Coordinates of C-alpha atoms in Angstrom, one line a residue:
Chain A
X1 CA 99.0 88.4 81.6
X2 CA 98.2 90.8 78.9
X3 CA 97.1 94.9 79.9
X4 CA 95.5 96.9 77.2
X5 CA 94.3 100.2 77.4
X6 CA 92.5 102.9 75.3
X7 CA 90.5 106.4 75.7
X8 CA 87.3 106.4 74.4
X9 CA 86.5 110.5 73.5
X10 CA 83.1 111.8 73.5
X11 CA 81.9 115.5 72.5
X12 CA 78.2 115.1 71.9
X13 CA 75.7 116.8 70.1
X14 CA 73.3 117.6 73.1
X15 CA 73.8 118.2 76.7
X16 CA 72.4 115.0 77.9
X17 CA 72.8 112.1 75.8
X18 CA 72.8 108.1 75.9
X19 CA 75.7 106.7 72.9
X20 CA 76.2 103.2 72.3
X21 CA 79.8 101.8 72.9
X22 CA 79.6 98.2 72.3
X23 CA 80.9 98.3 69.3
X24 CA 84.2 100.3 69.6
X25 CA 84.5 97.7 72.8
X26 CA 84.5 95.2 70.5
X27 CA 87.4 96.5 68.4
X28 CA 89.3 97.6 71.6
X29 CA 88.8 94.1 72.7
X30 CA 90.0 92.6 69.2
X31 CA 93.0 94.9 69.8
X32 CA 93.8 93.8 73.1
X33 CA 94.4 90.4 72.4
X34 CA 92.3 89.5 75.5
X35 CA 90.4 86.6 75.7
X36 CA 89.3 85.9 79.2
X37 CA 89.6 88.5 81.5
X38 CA 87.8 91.6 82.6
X39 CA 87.6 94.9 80.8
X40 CA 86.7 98.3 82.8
X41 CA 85.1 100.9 81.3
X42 CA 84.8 104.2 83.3
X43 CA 84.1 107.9 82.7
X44 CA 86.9 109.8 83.4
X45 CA 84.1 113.1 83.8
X46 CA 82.5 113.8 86.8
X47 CA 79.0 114.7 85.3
X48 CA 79.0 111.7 83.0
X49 CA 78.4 107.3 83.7
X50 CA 77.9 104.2 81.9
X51 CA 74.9 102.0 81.7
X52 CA 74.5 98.4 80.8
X53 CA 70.9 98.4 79.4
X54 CA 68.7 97.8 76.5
X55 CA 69.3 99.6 73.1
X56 CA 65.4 100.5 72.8
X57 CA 64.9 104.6 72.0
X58 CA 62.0 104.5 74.1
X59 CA 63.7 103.3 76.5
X60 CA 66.5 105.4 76.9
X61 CA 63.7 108.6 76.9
X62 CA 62.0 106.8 80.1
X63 CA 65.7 106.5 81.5
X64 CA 66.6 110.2 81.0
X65 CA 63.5 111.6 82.4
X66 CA 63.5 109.2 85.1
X67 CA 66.8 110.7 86.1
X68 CA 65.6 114.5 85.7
X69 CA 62.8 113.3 88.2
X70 CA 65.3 112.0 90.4
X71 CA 68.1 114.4 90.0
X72 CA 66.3 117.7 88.6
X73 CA 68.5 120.5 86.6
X74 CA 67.5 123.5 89.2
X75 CA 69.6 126.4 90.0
X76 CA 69.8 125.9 93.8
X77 CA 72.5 123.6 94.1
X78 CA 75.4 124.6 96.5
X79 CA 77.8 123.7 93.6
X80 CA 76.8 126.2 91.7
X81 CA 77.9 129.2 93.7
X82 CA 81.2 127.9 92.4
X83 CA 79.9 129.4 88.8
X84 CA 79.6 125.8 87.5
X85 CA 75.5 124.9 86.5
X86 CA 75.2 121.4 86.1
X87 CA 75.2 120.6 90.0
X88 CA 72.0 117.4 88.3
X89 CA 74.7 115.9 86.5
X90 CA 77.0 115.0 88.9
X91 CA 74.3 113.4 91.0
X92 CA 72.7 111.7 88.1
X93 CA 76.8 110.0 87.6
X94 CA 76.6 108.8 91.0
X95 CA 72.8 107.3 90.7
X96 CA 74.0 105.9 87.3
X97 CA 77.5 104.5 88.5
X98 CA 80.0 105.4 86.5
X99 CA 81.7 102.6 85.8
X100 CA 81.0 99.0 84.6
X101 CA 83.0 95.6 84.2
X102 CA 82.6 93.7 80.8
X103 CA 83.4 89.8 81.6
X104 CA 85.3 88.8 78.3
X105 CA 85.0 84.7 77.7
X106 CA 86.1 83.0 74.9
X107 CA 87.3 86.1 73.1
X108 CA 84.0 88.4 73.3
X109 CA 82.4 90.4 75.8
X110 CA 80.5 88.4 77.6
X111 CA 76.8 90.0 77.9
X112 CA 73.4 89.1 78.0
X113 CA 71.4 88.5 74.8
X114 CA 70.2 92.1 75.5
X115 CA 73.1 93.9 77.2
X116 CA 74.6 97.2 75.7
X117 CA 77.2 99.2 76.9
X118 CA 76.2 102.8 76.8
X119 CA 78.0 106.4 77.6
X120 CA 75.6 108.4 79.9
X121 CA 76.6 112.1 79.2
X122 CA 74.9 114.6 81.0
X123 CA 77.1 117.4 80.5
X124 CA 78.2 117.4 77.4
X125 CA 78.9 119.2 74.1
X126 CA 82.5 119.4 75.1
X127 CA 85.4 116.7 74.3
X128 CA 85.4 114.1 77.4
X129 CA 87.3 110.9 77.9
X130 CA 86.0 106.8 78.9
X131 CA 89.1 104.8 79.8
X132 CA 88.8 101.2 78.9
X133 CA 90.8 99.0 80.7
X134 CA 91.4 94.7 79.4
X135 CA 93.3 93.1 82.0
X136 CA 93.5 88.8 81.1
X137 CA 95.4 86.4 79.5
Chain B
X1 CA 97.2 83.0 86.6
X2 CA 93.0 81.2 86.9
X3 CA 90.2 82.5 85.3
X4 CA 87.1 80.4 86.0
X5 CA 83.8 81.3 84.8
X6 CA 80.6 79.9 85.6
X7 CA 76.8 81.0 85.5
X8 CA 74.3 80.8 87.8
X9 CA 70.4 80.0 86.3
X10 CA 68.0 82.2 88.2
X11 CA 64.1 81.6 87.9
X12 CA 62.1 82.7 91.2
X13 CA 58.5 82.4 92.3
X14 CA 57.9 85.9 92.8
X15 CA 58.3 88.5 89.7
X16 CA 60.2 90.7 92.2
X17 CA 62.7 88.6 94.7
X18 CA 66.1 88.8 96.3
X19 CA 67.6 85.7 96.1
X20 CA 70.6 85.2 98.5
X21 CA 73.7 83.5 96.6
X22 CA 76.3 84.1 99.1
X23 CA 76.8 80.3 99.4
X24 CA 77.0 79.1 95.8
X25 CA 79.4 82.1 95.4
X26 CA 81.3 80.7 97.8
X27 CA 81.4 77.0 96.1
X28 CA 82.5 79.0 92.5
X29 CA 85.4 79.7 94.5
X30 CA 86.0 76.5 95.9
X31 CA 85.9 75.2 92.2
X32 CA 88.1 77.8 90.9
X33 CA 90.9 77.4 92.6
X34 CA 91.8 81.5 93.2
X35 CA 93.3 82.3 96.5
X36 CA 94.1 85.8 95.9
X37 CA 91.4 88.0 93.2
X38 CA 88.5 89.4 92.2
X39 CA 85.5 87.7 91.5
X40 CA 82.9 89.5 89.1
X41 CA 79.2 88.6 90.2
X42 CA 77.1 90.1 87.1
X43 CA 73.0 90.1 86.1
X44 CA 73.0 89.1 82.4
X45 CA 69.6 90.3 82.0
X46 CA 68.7 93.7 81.6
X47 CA 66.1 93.6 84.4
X48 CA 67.8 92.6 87.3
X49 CA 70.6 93.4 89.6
X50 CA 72.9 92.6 92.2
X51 CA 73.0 94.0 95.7
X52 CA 75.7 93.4 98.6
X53 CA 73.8 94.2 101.7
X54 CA 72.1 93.3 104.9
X55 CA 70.9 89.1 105.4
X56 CA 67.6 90.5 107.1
X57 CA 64.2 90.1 106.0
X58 CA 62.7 93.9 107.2
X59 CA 65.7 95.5 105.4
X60 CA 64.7 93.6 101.8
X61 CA 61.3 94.0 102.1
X62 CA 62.1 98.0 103.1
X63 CA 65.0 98.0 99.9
X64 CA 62.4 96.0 97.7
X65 CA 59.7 99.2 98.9
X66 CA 61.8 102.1 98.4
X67 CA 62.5 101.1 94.8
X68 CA 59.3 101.4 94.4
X69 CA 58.6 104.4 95.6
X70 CA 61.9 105.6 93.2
X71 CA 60.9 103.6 90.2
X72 CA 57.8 102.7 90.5
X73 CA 55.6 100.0 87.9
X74 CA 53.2 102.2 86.0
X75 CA 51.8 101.4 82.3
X76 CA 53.6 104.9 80.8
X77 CA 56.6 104.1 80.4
X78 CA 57.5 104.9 76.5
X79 CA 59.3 101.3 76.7
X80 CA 56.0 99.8 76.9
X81 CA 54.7 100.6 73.4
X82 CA 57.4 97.8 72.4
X83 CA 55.1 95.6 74.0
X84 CA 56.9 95.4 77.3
X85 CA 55.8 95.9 80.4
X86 CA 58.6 95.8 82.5
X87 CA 60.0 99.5 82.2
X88 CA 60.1 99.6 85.8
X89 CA 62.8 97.0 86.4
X90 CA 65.3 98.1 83.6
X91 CA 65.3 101.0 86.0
X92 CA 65.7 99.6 89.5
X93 CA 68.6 97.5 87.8
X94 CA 69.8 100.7 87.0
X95 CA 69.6 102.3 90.6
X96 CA 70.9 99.6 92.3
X97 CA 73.7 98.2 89.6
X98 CA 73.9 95.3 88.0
X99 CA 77.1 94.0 89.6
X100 CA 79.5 93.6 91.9
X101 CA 83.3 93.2 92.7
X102 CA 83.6 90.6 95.0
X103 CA 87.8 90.8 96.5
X104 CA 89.3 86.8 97.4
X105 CA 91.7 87.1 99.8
X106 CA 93.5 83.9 101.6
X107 CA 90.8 81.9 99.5
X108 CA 87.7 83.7 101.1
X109 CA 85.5 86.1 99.9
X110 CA 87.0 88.9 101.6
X111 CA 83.4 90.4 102.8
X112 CA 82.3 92.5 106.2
X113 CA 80.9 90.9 108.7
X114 CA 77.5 91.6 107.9
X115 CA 78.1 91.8 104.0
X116 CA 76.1 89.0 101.8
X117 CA 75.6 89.1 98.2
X118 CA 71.9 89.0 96.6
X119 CA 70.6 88.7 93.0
X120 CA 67.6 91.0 93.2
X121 CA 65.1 90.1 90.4
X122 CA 62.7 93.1 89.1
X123 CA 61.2 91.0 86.1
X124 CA 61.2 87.4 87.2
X125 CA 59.2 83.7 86.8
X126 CA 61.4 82.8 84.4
X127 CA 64.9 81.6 83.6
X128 CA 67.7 84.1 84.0
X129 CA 71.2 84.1 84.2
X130 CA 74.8 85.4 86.3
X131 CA 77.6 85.1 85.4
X132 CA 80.6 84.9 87.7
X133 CA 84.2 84.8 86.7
X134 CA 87.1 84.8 89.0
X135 CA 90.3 85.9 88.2
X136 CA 93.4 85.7 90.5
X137 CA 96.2 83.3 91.5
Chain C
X1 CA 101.2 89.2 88.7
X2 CA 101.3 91.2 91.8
X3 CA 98.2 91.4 94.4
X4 CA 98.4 93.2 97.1
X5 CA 95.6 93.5 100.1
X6 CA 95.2 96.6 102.7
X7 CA 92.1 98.4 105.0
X8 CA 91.4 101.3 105.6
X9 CA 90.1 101.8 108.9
X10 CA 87.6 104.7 109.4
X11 CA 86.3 106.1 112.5
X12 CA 84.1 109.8 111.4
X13 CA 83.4 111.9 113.7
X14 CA 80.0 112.9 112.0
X15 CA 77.4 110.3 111.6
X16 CA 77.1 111.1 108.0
X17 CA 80.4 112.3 106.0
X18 CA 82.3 112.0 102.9
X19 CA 85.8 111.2 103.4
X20 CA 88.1 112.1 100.9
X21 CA 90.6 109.2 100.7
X22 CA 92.9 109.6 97.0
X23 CA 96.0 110.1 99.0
X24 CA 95.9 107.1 101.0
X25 CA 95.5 105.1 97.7
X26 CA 98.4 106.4 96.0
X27 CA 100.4 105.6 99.2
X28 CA 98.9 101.9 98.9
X29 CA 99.5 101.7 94.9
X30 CA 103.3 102.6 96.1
X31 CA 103.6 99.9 98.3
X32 CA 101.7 97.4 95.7
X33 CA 104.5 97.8 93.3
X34 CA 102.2 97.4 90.7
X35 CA 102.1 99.9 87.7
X36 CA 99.0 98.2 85.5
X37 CA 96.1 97.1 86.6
X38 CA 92.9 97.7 88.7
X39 CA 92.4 98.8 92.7
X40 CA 89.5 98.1 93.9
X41 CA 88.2 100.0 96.8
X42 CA 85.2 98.3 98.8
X43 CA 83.2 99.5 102.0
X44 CA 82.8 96.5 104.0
X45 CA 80.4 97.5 106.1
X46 CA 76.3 97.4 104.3
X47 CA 75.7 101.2 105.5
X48 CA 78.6 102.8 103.7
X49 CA 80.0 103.5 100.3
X50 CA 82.7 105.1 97.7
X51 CA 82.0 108.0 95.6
X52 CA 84.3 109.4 92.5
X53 CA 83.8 113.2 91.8
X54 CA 84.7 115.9 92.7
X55 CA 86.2 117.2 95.9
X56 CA 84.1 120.6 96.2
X57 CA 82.6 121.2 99.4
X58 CA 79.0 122.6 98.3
X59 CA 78.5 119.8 95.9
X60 CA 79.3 117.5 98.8
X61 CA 76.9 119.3 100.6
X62 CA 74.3 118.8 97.8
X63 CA 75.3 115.3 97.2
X64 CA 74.1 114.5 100.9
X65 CA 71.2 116.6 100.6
X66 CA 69.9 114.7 97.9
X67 CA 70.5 111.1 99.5
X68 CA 68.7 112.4 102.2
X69 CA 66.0 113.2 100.0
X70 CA 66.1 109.8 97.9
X71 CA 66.4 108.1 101.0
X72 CA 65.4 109.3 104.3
X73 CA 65.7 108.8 107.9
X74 CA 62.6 108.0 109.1
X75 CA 61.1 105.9 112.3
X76 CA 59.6 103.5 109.8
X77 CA 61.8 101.0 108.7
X78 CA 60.4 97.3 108.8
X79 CA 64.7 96.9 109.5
X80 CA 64.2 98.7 112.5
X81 CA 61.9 96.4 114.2
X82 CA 65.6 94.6 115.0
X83 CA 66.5 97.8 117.2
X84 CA 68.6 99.3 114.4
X85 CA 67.9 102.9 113.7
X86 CA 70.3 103.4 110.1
X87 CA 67.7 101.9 107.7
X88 CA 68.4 105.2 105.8
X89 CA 72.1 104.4 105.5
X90 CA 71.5 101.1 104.1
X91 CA 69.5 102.3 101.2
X92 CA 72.3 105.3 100.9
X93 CA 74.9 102.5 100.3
X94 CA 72.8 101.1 97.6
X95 CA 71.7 104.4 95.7
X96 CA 75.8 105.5 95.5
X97 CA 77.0 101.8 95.0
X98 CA 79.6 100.3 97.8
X99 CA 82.4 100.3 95.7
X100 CA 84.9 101.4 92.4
X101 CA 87.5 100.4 90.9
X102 CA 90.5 102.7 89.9
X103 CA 92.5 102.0 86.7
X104 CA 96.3 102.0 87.4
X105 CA 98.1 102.7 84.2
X106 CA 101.7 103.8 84.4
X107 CA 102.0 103.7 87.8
X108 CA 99.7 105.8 88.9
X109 CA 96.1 106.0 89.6
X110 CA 94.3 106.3 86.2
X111 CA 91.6 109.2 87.6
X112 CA 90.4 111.7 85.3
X113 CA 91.3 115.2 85.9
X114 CA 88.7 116.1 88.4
X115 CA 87.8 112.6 89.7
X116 CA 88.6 112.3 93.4
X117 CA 87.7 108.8 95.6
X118 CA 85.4 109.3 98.8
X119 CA 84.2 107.4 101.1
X120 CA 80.7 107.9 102.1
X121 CA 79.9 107.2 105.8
X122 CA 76.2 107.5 106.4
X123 CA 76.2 105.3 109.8
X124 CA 79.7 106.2 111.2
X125 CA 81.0 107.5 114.5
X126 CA 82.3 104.2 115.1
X127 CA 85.7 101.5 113.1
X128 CA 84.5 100.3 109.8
X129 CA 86.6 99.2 107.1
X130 CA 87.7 99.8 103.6
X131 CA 89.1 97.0 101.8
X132 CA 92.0 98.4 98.9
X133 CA 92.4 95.7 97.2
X134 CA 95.3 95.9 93.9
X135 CA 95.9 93.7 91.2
X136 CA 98.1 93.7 88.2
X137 CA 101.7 93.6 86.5

């Protein structure tokens, strides 16, 4: 059995943010010298998930205001009489998930014709981690 | 080790459905040979998900409600001036995950007494597809 | 490859808690022996979950706040027609997702710095069961 693990680090641009990892999972993969098994990818942040979705701008917009809807920046959250502000982003991780298995088969991820593996950051402009886990033969 | 993969086609009557696949789950395992594992059960389509719940009509029709209630079909989802008009389901797929972690144990699927496993379809009435892969000894 | 199968066995004394439970894993990852690979922790029973954030009280607080929001108790429930009365919980358990899975790298659990593992009761004062299940080298 082979076990290959890597970090995945993430400091971006905006606050809230949607990046495309299926590529660098690819290379991990290639790395890993994996091919059937499962690979775990997991933010290591407790404000941030990942999402197994479409890559279509539009929607990833209808995605993150759906989740402001759902789990609205506001200042009343409990959390925040700890001094932290981003009591939203923790619950939008847990409505999210924040982790996702990747099936590998025949030496690829195995996804849908239209599966993507995207980083859901929604605290961000700071450096965070995404461990990725391949555990097969 | 065993790795066995198979798919399961999906293609229900209804657009929205949850389709119980506890039993053909249970065959996979039969066919794969794993005593002791993990079995991944996985929606390969972006619109669709997989929920481990309740076997009781009241409680779908209530789960299959309240997601629309939380995500609800409506024509202004920016997703839809691709053409689409399913913004609604990549959503629900979202909120309830699109897979789950089934644990084999003495060559069962180590569920609760009450736990079965369903496909739930958001964007149906045509062919879709699950993959599940086992992994174990 | 080494598996190895425990339960936790919960009895809250609330009907609706968060149980904080990252120190009975470790004591399970000792006794798995194993130093790579993935833990998967499971609720078995279809009105509980697990949660990975953070162990502060007030965002506890909020994070059962907002379920109770997203997915009230309320007399209505088509699933309480049976004589059940936690239709609520069964939707809770969908919205946080009934399960994670922990990296192990190294021998230890692979958690990022502020990443703690809770189970979420939201139908308890009574056993249910976790299944910790660990598999790797």
């Amino acid at each position: 059995m082979k076990i290959h693990t890597e970090y995945l680090w993430m400091n971006t641009h905006r606050r809230k943010e949607l990046v495309h990892v299926t590529e660098q999972l690819q290379e991990i993969l290639g790395r890993s010298g994996v091919t059937e098994g499962f690979m775990l990818v997991s933010a290591m942040h407790i404000t941030s998930g990942v999402i197994v979705n479409d890559n279509e701008p539009g929607l990833h917009q209808d995605i993150m205001d759906w989740l402001e809807d759902l789990a609205p920046e506001r200042p009343e959250y409990r959390h925040h009489m700890t001094g932290e502000d981003n009591g939203d982003a923790h619950l939008k991780r847990i409505l999210v998930h924040h982790q996702a298995i990747i099936p590998i088969t025949q030496g690829r991820l195995d996804l849908g014709p239209w599966e993507r593996v995207f980083y859901a950051e929604f605290d961000g402009q700071r450096r965070k981690r995404v461990v990725v886990k391949v555990m097969g033969d």
